[in-house]
Short mmCIF file of N, CA, C and O in Angstrom, two decimals:
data_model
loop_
_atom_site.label_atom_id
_atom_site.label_comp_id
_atom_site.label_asym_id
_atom_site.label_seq_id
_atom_site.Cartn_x
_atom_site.Cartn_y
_atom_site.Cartn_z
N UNK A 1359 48.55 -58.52 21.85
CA UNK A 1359 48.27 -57.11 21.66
C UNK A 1359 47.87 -56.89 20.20
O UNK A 1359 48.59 -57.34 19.31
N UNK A 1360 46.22 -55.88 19.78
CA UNK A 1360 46.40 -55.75 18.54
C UNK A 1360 46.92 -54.28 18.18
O UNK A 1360 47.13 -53.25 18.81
N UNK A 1361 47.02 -54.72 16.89
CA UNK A 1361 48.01 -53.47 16.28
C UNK A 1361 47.45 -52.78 15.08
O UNK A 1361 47.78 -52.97 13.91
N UNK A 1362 46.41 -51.80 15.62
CA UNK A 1362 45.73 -51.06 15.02
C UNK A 1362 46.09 -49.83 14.36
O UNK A 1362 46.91 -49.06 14.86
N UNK A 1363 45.20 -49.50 12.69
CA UNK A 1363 45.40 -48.24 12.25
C UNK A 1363 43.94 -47.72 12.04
O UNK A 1363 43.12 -48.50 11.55
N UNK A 1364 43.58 -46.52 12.37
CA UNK A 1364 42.66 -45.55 12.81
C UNK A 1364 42.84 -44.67 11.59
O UNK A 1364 43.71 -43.82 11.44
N UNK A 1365 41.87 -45.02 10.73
CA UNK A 1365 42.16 -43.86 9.57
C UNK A 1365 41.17 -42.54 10.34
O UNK A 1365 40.30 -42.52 11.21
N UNK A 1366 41.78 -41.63 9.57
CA UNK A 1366 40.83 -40.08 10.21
C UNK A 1366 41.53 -39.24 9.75
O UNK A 1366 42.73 -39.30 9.49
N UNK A 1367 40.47 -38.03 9.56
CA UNK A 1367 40.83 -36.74 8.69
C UNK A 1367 41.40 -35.62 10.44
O UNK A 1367 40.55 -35.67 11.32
N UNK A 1368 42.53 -34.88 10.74
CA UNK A 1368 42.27 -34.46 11.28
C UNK A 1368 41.08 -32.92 11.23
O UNK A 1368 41.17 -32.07 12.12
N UNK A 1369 40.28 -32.80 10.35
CA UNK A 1369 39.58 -31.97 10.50
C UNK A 1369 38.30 -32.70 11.48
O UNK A 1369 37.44 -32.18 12.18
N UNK A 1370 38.58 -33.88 11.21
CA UNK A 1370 37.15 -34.22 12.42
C UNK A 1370 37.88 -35.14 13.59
O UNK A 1370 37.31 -36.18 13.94
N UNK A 1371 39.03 -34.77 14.14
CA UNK A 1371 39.77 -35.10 15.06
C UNK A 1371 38.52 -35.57 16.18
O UNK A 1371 38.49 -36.72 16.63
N UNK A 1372 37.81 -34.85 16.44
CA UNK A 1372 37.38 -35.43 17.62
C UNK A 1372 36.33 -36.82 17.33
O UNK A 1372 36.19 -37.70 18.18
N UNK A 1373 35.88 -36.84 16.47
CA UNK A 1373 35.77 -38.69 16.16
C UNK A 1373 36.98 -39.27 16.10
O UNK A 1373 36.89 -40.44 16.44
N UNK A 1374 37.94 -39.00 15.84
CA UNK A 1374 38.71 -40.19 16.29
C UNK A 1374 39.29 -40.48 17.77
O UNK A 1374 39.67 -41.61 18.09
N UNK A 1375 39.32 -39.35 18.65
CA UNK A 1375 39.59 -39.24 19.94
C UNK A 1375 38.12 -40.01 20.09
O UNK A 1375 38.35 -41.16 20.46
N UNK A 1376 37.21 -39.87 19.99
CA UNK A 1376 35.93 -40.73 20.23
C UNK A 1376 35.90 -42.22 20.12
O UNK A 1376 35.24 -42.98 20.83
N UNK A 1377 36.75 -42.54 19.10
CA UNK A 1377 36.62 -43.99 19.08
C UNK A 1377 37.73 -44.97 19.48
O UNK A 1377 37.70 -46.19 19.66
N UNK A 1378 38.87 -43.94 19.56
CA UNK A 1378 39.79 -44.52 21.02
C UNK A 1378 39.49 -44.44 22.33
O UNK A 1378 39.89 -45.25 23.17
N UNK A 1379 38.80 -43.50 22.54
CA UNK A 1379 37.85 -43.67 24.13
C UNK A 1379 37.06 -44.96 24.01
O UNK A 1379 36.92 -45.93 24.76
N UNK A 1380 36.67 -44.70 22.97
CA UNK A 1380 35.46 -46.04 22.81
C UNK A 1380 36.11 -47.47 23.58
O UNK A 1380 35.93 -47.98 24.69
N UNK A 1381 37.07 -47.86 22.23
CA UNK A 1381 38.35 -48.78 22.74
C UNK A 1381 38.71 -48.82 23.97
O UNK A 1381 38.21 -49.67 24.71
N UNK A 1382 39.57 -48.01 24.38
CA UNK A 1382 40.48 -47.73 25.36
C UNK A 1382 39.09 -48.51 26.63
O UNK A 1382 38.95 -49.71 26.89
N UNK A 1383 38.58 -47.78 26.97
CA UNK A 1383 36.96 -47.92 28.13
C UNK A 1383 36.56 -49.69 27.93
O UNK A 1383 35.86 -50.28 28.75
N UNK A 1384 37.11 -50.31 26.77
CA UNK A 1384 36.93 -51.65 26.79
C UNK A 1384 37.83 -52.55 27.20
O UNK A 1384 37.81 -53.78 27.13
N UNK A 1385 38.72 -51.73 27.67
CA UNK A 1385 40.32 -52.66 28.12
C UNK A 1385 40.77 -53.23 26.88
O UNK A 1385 41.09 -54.41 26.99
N UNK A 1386 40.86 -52.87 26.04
CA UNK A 1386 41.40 -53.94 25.02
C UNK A 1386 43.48 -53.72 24.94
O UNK A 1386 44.00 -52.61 24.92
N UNK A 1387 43.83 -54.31 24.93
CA UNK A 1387 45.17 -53.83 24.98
C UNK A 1387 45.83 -53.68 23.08
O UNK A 1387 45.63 -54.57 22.26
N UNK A 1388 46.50 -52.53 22.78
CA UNK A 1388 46.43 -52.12 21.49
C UNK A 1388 47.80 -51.39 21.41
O UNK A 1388 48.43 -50.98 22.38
N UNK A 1389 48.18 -51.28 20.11
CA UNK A 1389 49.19 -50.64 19.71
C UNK A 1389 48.57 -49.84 18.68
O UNK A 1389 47.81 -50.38 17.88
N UNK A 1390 48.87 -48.34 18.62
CA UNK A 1390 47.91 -47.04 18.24
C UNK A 1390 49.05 -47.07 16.80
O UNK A 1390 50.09 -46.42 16.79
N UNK A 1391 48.54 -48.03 15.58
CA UNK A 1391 49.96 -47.32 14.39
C UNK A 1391 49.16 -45.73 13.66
O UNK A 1391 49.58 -44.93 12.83
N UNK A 1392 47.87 -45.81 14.44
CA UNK A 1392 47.53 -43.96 13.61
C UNK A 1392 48.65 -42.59 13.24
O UNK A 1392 49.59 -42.21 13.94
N UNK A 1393 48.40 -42.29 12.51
CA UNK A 1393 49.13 -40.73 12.75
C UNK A 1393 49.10 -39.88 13.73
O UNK A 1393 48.15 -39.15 13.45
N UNK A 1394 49.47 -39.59 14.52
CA UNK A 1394 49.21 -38.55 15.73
C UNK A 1394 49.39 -37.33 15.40
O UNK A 1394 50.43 -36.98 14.85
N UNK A 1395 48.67 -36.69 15.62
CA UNK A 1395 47.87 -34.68 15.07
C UNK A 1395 49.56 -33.93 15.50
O UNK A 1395 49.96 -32.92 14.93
N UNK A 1396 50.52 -34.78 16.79
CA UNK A 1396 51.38 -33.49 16.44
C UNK A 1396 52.46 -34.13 16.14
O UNK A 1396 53.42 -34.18 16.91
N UNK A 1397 52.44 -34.84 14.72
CA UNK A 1397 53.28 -35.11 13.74
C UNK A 1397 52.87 -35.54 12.69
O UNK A 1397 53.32 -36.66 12.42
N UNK A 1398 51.90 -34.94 11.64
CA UNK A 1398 51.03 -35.51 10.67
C UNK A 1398 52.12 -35.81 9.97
O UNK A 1398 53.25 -35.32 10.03
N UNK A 1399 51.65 -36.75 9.22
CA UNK A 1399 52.90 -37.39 8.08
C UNK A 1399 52.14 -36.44 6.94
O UNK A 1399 53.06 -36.38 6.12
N UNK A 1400 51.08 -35.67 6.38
CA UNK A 1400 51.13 -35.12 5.27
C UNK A 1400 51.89 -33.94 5.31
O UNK A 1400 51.42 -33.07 4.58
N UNK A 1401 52.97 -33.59 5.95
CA UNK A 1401 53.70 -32.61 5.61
C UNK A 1401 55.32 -33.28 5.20
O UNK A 1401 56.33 -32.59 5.36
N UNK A 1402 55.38 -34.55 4.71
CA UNK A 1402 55.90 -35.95 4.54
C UNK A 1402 56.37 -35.23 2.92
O UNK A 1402 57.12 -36.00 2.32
N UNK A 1403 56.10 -34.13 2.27
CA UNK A 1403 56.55 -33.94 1.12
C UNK A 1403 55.12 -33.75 0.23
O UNK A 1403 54.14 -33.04 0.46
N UNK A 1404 55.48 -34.86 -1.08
CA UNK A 1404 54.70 -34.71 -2.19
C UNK A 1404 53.72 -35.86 -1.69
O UNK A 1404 53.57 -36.16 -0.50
N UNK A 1405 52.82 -36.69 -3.17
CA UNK A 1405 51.91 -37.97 -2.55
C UNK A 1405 52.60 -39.16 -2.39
O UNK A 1405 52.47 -39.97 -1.47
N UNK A 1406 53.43 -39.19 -3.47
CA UNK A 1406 54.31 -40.32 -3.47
C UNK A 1406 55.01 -40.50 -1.63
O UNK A 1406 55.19 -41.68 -1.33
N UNK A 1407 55.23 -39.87 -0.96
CA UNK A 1407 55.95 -39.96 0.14
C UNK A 1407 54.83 -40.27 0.84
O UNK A 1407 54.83 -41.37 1.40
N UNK A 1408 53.76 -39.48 0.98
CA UNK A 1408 52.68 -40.00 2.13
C UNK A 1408 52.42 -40.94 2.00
O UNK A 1408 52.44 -41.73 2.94
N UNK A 1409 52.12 -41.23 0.99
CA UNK A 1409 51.48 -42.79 0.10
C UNK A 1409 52.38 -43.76 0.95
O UNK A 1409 51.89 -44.81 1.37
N UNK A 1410 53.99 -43.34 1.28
CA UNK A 1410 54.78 -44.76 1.63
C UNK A 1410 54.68 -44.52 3.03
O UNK A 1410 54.80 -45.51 3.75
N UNK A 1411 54.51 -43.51 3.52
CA UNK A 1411 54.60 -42.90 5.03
C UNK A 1411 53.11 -43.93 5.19
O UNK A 1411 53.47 -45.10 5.37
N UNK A 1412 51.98 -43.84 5.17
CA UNK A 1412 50.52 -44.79 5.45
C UNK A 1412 51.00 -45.94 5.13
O UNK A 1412 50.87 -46.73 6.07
N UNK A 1413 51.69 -46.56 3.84
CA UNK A 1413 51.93 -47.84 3.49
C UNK A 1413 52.67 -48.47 4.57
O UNK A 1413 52.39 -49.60 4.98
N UNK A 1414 53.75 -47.63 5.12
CA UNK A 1414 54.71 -47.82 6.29
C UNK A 1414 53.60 -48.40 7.72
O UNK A 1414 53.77 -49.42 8.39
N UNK A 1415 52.84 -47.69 7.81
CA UNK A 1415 51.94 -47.56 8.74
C UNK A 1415 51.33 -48.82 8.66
O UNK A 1415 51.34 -49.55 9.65
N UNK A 1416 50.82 -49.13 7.67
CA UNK A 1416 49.53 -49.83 7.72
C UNK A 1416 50.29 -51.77 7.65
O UNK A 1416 49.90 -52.78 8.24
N UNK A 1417 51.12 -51.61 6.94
CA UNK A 1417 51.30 -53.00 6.81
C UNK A 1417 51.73 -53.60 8.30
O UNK A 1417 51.46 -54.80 8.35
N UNK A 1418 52.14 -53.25 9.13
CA UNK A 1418 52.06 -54.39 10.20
C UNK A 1418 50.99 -53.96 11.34
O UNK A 1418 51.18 -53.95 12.55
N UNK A 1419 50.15 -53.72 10.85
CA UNK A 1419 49.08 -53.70 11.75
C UNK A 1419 48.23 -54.71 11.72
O UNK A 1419 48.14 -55.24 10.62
N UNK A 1420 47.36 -55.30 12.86
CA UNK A 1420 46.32 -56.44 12.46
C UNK A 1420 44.95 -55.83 11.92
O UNK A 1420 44.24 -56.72 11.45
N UNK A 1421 44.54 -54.90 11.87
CA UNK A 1421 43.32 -54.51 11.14
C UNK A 1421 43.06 -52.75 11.20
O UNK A 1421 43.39 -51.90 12.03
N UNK A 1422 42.36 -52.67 10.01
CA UNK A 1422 42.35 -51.12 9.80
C UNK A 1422 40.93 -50.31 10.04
O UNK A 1422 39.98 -50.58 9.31
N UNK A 1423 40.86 -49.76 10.61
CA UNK A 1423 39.59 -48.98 10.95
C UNK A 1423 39.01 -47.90 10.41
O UNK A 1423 39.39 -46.74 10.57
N UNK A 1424 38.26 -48.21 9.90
CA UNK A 1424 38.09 -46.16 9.10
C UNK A 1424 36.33 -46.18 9.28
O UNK A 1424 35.35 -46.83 8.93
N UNK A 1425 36.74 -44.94 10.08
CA UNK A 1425 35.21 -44.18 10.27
C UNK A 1425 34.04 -43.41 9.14
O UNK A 1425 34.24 -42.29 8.68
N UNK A 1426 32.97 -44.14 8.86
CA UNK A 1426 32.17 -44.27 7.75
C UNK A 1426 31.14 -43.10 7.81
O UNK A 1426 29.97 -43.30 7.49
N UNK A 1427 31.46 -42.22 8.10
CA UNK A 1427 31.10 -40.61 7.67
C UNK A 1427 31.34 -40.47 6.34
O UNK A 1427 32.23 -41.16 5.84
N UNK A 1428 30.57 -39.53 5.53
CA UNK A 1428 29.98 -39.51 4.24
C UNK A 1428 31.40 -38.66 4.00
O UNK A 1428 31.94 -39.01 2.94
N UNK A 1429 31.92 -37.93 4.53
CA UNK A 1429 33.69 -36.95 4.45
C UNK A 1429 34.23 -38.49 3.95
O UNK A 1429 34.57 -38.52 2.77
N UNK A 1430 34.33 -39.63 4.61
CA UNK A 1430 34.96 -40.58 3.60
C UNK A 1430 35.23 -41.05 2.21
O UNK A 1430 36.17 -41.63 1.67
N UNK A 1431 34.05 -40.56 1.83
CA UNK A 1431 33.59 -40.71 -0.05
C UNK A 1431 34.35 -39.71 -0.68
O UNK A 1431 34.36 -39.92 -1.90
N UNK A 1432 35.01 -38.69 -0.36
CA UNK A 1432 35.23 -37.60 -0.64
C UNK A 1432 36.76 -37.56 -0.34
O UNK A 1432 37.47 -36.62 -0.68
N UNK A 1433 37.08 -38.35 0.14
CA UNK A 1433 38.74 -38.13 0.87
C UNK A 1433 39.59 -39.23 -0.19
O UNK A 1433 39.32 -40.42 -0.33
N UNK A 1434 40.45 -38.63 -0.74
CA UNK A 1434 41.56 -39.62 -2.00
C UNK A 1434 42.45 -40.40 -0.54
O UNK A 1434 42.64 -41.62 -0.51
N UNK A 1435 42.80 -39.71 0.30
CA UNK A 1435 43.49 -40.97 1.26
C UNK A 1435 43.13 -41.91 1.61
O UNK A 1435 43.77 -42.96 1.53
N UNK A 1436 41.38 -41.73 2.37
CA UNK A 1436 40.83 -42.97 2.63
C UNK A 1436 40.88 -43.83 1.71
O UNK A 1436 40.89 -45.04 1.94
N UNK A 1437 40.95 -43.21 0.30
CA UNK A 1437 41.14 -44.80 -0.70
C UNK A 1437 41.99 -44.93 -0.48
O UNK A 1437 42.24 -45.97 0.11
N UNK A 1438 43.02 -44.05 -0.76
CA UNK A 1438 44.61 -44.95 -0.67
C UNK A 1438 44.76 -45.72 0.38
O UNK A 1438 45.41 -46.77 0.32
N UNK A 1439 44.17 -45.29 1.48
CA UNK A 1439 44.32 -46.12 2.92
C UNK A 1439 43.34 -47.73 2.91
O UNK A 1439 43.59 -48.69 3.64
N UNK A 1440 42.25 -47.66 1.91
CA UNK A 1440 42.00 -48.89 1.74
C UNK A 1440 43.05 -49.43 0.48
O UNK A 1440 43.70 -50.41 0.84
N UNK A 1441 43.25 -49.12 -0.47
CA UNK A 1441 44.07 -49.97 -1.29
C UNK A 1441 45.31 -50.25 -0.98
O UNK A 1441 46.03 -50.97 -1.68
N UNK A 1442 45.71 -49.65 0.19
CA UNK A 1442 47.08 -50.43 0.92
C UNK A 1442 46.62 -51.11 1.56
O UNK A 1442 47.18 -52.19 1.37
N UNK A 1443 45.33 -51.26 2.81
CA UNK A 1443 44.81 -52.93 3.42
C UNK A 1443 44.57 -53.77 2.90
O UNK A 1443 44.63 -54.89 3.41
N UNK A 1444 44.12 -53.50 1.40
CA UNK A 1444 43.53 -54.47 0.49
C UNK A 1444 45.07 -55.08 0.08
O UNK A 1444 45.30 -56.29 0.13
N UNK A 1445 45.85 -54.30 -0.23
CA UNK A 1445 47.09 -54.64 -0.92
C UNK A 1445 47.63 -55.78 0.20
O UNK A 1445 47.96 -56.85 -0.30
N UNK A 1446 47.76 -55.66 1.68
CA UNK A 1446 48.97 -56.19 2.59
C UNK A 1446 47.59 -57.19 2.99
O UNK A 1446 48.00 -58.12 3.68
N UNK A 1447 46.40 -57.26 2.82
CA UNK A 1447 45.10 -58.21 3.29
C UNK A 1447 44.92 -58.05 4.76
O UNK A 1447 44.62 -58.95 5.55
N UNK A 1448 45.13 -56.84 5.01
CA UNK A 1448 44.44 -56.41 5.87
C UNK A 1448 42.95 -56.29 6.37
O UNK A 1448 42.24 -55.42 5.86
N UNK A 1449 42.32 -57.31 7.53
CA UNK A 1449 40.57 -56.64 7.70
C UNK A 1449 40.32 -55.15 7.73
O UNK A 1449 41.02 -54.44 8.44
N UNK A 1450 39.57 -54.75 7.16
CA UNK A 1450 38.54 -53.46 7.50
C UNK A 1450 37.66 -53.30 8.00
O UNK A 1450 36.69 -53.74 7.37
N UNK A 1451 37.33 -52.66 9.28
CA UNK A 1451 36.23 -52.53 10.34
C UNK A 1451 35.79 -51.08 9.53
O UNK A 1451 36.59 -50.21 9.21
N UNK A 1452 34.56 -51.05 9.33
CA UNK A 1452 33.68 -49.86 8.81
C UNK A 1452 33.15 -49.29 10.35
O UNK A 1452 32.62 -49.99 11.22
N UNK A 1453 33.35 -48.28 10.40
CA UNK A 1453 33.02 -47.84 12.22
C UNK A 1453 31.40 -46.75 11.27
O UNK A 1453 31.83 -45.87 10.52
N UNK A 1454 30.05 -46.82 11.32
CA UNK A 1454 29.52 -46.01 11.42
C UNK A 1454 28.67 -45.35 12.41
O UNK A 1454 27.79 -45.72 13.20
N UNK A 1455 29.47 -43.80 11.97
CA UNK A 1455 28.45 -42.97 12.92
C UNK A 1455 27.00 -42.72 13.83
O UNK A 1455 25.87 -42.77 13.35
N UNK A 1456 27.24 -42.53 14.82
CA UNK A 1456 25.62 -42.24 15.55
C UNK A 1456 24.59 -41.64 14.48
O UNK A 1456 25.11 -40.76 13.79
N UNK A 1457 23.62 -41.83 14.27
CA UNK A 1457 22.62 -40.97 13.70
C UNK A 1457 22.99 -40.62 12.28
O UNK A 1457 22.25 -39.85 11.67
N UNK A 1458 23.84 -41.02 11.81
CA UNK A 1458 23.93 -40.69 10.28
C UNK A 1458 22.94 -41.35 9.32
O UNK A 1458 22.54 -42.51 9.31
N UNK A 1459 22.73 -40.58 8.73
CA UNK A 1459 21.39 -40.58 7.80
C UNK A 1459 22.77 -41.42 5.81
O UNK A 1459 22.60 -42.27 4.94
N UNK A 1460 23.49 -40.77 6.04
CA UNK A 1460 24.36 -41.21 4.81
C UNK A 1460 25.56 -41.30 5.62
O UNK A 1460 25.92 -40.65 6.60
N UNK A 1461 26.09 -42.27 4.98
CA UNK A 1461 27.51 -43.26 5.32
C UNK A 1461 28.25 -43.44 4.02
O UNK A 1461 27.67 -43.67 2.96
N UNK A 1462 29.63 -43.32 4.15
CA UNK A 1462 30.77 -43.67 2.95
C UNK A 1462 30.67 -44.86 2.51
O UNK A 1462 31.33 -45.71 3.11
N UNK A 1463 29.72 -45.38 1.18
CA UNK A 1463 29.44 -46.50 0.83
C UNK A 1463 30.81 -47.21 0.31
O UNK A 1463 30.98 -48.43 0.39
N UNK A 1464 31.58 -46.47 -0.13
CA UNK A 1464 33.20 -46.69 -0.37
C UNK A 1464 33.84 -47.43 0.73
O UNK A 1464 34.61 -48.37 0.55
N UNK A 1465 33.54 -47.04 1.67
CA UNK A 1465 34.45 -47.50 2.81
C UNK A 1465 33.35 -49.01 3.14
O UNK A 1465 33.87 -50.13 3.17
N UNK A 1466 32.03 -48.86 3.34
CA UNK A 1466 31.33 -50.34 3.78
C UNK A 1466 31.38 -51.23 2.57
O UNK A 1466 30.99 -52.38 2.77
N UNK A 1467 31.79 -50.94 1.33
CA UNK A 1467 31.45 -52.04 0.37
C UNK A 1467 33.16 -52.31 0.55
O UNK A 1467 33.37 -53.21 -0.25
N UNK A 1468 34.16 -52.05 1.05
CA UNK A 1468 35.16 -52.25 1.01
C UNK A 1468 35.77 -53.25 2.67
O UNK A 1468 36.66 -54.09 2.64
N UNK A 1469 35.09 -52.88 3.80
CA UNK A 1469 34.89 -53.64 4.89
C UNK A 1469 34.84 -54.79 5.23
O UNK A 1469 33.79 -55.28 4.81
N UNK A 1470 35.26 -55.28 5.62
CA UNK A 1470 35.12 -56.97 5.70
C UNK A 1470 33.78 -56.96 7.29
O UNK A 1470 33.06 -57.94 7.48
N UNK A 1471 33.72 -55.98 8.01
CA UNK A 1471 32.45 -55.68 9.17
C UNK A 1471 32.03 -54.23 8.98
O UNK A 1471 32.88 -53.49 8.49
N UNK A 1472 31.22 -53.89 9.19
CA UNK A 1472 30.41 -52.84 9.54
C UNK A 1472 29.65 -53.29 11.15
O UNK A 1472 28.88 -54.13 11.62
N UNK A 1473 30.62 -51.91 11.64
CA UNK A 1473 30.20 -51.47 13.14
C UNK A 1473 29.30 -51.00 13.62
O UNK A 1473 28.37 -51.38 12.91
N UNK A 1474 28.85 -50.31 14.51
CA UNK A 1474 27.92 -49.29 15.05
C UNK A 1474 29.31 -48.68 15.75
O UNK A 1474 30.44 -49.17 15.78
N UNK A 1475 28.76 -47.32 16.36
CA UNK A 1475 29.28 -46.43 16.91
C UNK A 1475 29.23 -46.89 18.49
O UNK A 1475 28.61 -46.26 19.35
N UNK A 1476 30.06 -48.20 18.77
CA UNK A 1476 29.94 -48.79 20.41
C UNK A 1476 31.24 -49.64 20.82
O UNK A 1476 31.65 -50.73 20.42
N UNK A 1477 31.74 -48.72 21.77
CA UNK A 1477 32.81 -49.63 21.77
C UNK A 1477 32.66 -50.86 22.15
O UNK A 1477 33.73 -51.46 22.02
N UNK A 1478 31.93 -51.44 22.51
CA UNK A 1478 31.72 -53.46 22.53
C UNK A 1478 31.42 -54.08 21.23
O UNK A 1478 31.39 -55.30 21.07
N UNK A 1479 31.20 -53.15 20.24
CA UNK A 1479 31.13 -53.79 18.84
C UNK A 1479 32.42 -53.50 18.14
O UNK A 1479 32.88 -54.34 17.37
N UNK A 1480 33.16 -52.17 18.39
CA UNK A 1480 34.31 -52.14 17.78
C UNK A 1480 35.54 -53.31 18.01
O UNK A 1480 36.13 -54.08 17.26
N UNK A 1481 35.59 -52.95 19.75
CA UNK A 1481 36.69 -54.26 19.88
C UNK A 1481 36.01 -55.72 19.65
O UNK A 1481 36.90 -56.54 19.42
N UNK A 1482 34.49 -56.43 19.64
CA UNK A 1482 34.17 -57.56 19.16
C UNK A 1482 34.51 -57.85 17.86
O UNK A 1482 34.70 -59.03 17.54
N UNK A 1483 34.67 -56.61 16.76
CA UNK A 1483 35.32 -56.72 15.63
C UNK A 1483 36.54 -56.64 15.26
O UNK A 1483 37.04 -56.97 14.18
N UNK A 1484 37.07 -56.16 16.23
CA UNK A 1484 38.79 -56.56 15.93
C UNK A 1484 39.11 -58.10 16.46
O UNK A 1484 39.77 -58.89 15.78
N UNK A 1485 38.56 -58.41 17.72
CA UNK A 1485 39.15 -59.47 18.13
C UNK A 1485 38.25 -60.38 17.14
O UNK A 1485 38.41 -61.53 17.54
N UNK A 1486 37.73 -60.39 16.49
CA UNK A 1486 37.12 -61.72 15.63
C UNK A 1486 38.11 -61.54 14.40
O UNK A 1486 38.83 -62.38 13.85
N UNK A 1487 37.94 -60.31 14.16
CA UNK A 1487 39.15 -60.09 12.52
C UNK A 1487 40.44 -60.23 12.69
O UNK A 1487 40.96 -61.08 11.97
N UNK A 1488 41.43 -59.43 13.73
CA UNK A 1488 42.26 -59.73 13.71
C UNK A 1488 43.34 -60.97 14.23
O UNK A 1488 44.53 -60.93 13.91
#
């Protein structure tokens, strides 16, 4: 079973429900370590606490996923959420969007794959990375 973390802003919740459908529709069998919308850990206190609440998260997972929408470049978690995979050597799957014209170069120069938006490429990239 892999043991995935799904970075995502819930303001664009429904890409990430998108790319667990994606998954899910591929049979892959998975353990979801994401945050789930009805218990966000940023109400976890100050940064210092979220910071350990994601760190908590992320280290026993086999690979981390973060969706490469240009909102990525712009988000201080998604870094933090890569400098804790980088920290525990975690892979990074860069998932980019359908039709995007600009992508979070932050997040693909940090990736160990860059995806397309399909779930037969997402899970081909976990099961090779993780």
């Amino acid at each position: 079973m892999y043991r995935l973390f799904i970075s995502h802003s819930w303001a664009y919740s429904d890409a990430y429900e998108k790319v667990t459908k994606l998954i899910d529709e591929q049979g892959l069998s998975y353990y979801n370590h994401s945050v789930p919308m009805n218990d966000p850990i940023h109400s976890c206190g100050t940064d210092s606490q979220l910071r350990a609440a994601i760190d908590a998260k992320v280290k026993n997972t086999s690979c981390v996923l973060i969706l490469a929408g240009v909102y990525s470049s712009y988000s201080k978690w998604i870094k933090i959420e890569i400098e804790i995979a980088q920290q525990y050597g975690k892979p990074i799957i860069a998932i980019e969007p359908w039709a995007s014209e600009k992508t979070s170069k932050i997040v693909k120069d940090a990736a160990h794959k860059v995806v397309k938006w399909q779930g037969k490429s997402i899970v081909d990239a976990i099961k090779e990375l993780a």
